[in-house]
Amino acid sequence: MASGGGNNRIGTHRNSLKGTTTTSTASTDKPLSVNSNPSKPAFKNKSSPLTGASSGLRKSSPGSLGGGAAKDDAGVPGRVRVAVRLRPRNAEESVADADFADCVELQPELKRLKLRKNNWDTDTYEFDEVLTEFASQKRVYEVVAKPVVEGVLDGYNGTIMAYGQTGTGKTYTLGRLGEEDTANRGIMVRAMEDILAEVSPEIDSVLVSYLQLYMESLQDLLDPTNDNISIVEEPKSGDVSLPGATLVEIRDQQSFLELLRLGEAHRHAANTKLNTESSRSHALLMVHVKRTVKGREPAHSSDNGNSTSMARSLRPPLVRKGKLVVVDLAGSERIDKSGSDGHTREEAKSINLSLSALGKCINALAENSAHVPVRDSKLTRLLRDSFGGTARTSLVITVGPSPRHRGETASTIMFGQRAMKVENMLKLKEEFDYKSLARRLDIQLDKLIMEHERKQKAFEVEIERITAEAQNRISEAERNYADAVETERLKYQKDYMESIKKLEEKWMMNQQNQGNERKEQMVHIAEEVAEVKKLLSKETSLRKAAKEEVYNLKSQLAQLKMSEASANSEILKLRKMVEDEVCQKQKLEGEILMLQSQLLHLSFEANETRKRLDGGGPGKVPGGEDSPVSQVRSQLKDSGNGEKASVAKLFEQVGLQKILSLLEAEDADVRIHAVKVVANLAAEETNQQKIVEAGGLKSLLMLLGSSKDETIHRVAAGAIANLAMNEKNQELIMSQGGISLLSTTASHAKDPQTLRMVAGAIANLCGNDKLQTKLRGEGGIKALLEIVKCGHPDVLAQVARGIANFAKCESRASTQGSKTGRSLLIEDGALPWIVQNANSDASPIRRHIELALCHLAQHEVNAKDMISEGALWELVRISQDCPREDIRTLAHRTLASSPDFIAGLKRLRIDY
Ligand code: ADP
Ligand code: MG
């Protein structure tokens, strides 16, 4: 249908209309104004929203809703949009109404429709869109349907509905497939094209139901057997669903067209069966578009296994579910309720029920009535979301141009006008698709299980394969091994057989050779055997002899070894003996020395005895002098040349140093003999100096201190006494602690001879003028007074000699004036003993004491003590009875010269 033709025709119609005089009385010139009938509802209702359905719908698109429509329960207002479409005159009308003008006049730019009441009067209505008879299907789609389709794609419900008298082009507008000319494609086809172009087949889905509502029964056009589908309304959301309806998933346009064709065929068949026309039934196409919100779609690349995609795969996808309902209503013309068209009255009522209920509902909604009778019909129940609900609804009312149907046209226009007042609240149908998530997870799980099973299987197969391969290899190896063993065995067997064969050949050859030579050889061999036997027996006897020889040699060797050992021990013994001999020799030398000294001593003693026998007789003190020294000296003098010579000889032979060293010998006897020899030597004045120089004096003094042997003490003291005759030696003795040593020796002595020697030594020291004080200081006088306790006359004689010596020295010192004060003898308490022994029977004692008394009396300081101790009597006796004249005279002179003595004599009445 060329639009150009349409244009011309309309123009023709208008012109003809204007120029035609009909039943109308009004002037054709009368200008028509939109305000000509202000009381009309169209004018009252028209208001600001009518700024173009298209742009209005676009403004309320999801983009402007902020994307959060699911949370916005209130939704956004969205009025039902209404477009009017005028069908061009058809052939019949062109003929029949040729003389009449169209009953409607459109002003598309003003979106107005003028309905001619009569020749002079028109009513003007404003619509959201006014589509002329020239409007292309494309334009109609874009104006009426596209915004709704876009809304559905964005998650809103949408309704596109055609209302109008039968034959005005509802089906043409909605349901043309455009097979003959794609330009004729209707809204359904174009809507699906747009939907399919937008959705992603992997994540989105498009499901279609196609139904027919006739006489309140809902039939499935995709499954004609299903002719009583029930409507289920969810009380909470108010959503309507048809669980019994077939849902076909649409993936491409072609399948959709086929589905529409199938539906149409079924519709036709059903109508034939029911003896009706399609114009009496309502056709409903329902398109469920489910889209996953971008960015919330499931992760398809889950194989990557990264955590982000894993997390995303566990998030339920956010889906938007838009439902597009395209409703091709039954013809809106009033049907004959008389049932003249073959229907009963009741049937006629029922046929019209849904449509009239829709009208009532729209009226109620338009008037904001409290009650909307939605539940009065199935159609209103099905369309509850489309009017007064949440859907974006676009209504196209179709009208024909024929004035013959002016009434129906007017009624259609009024329907449209009322529908325009219906306000919906658009709501985004967005939700989390838990089912899908669960399904997806199930799928994923299945996949994983499958994968696992697959891998398990593969693993098992691999294991089997490896096992089989291993088995093969093992058996192959075993085979190879067996083969190798067999080969080896055969080889060896062969070698063995060959060797045997060779040996046999050799043996055969040998046998042959031997056969010839054997006889000769036998003879020869017998001879050789005899020879060898002989040699063998010889050899045997030789070996036997050799064995014996070896045995002998061995025993000899053992003997030799033994004798060597004994020789060694013998050598050791001899060595020891030699050493012992050396020791013995040394000992013997010592003994010789000792014997020599003993000999000397014995000869000394013998000499002494002989002298005694030859000389003074018994009781007489030997020698002319009192001191033992002089005795010894005289003994030596008189002992004859023999003795002297023996000592001198000894002295020469042994040497002084050697003799002195023997003083320290370990052997006590050696020491005794040595000290005796030294004593003998010391008796000789010529030796004294040598002995002292060689350290003999020191050794002798040491012996006094160290030895416990009294003989040694005695002989050593005698030697010291002899050495003490020399003034120089006296000083040495004193300086080497002689007094102390001599005192100690005296205190331990038991033999009077020892005491005699000690006393003699001290007596000699007492005769030294220089040593007076020191000697007394070291206890010399006290020691002498201790010694006298022994009472032996020889000892007492020596003590008396010492006292006399001391008194003589004191007297000399006093005379010289170097000594003042009382005598030290008196100081040390010697006076009583002097007085007591002054008249001793032993002449040596008496003589020494008389001399001592005379010396003491020389000095006046001693007089008083002497008088008080009874010495005066002794002095008187000495002066009268002393056999020595010089002493008698001295005593006398002393008594006569001392005033104290004179006074004492007087007092004692001694007449002198
Ligand atoms: P309805 O479905 O409203 O009963 P149809 O769509 O069947 O009407 O249309 C009736 C007839 O009018 C059909 O033959 C159709 O081709 C034709 N027709 C309807 N509208 C138009 C139009 N706009 N242009 C051309 N032909 C039309
Ligand atoms: Mg139709």
PDB file of C-alpha atoms in Angstrom, residues 1-13 88-89 133-134:
ATOM      1  CA  MET A   1       0.000   0.000   0.000  1.00  0.00           C
ATOM      2  CA  ALA A   2       1.701   3.081  -1.323  1.00  0.00           C
ATOM      3  CA  SER A   3       1.580   5.907   1.106  1.00  0.00           C
ATOM      4  CA  GLY A   4       1.763   8.395  -1.686  1.00  0.00           C
ATOM      5  CA  GLY A   5      -1.527   7.102  -3.040  1.00  0.00           C
ATOM      6  CA  GLY A   6      -2.988   7.418   0.394  1.00  0.00           C
ATOM      7  CA  ASN A   7      -2.020  11.032   0.619  1.00  0.00           C
ATOM      8  CA  ASN A   8      -3.717  11.909  -2.592  1.00  0.00           C
ATOM      9  CA  ARG A   9      -6.761  10.030  -1.583  1.00  0.00           C
ATOM     10  CA  ILE A  10      -7.021  11.781   1.742  1.00  0.00           C
ATOM     11  CA  GLY A  11      -6.695  15.054   0.091  1.00  0.00           C
ATOM     12  CA  THR A  12      -9.391  14.003  -2.271  1.00  0.00           C
ATOM     13  CA  HIS A  13     -11.575  12.924   0.556  1.00  0.00           C
ATOM     14  CA  PRO A  88      -7.008   4.206   4.707  1.00  0.00           C
ATOM     15  CA  ARG A  89     -10.180   3.642   2.851  1.00  0.00           C
ATOM     16  CA  GLU A 133      -3.574   6.717   6.972  1.00  0.00           C
ATOM     17  CA  PHE A 134      -0.179   7.365   5.436  1.00  0.00           C
TER      18      PHE A 134
END
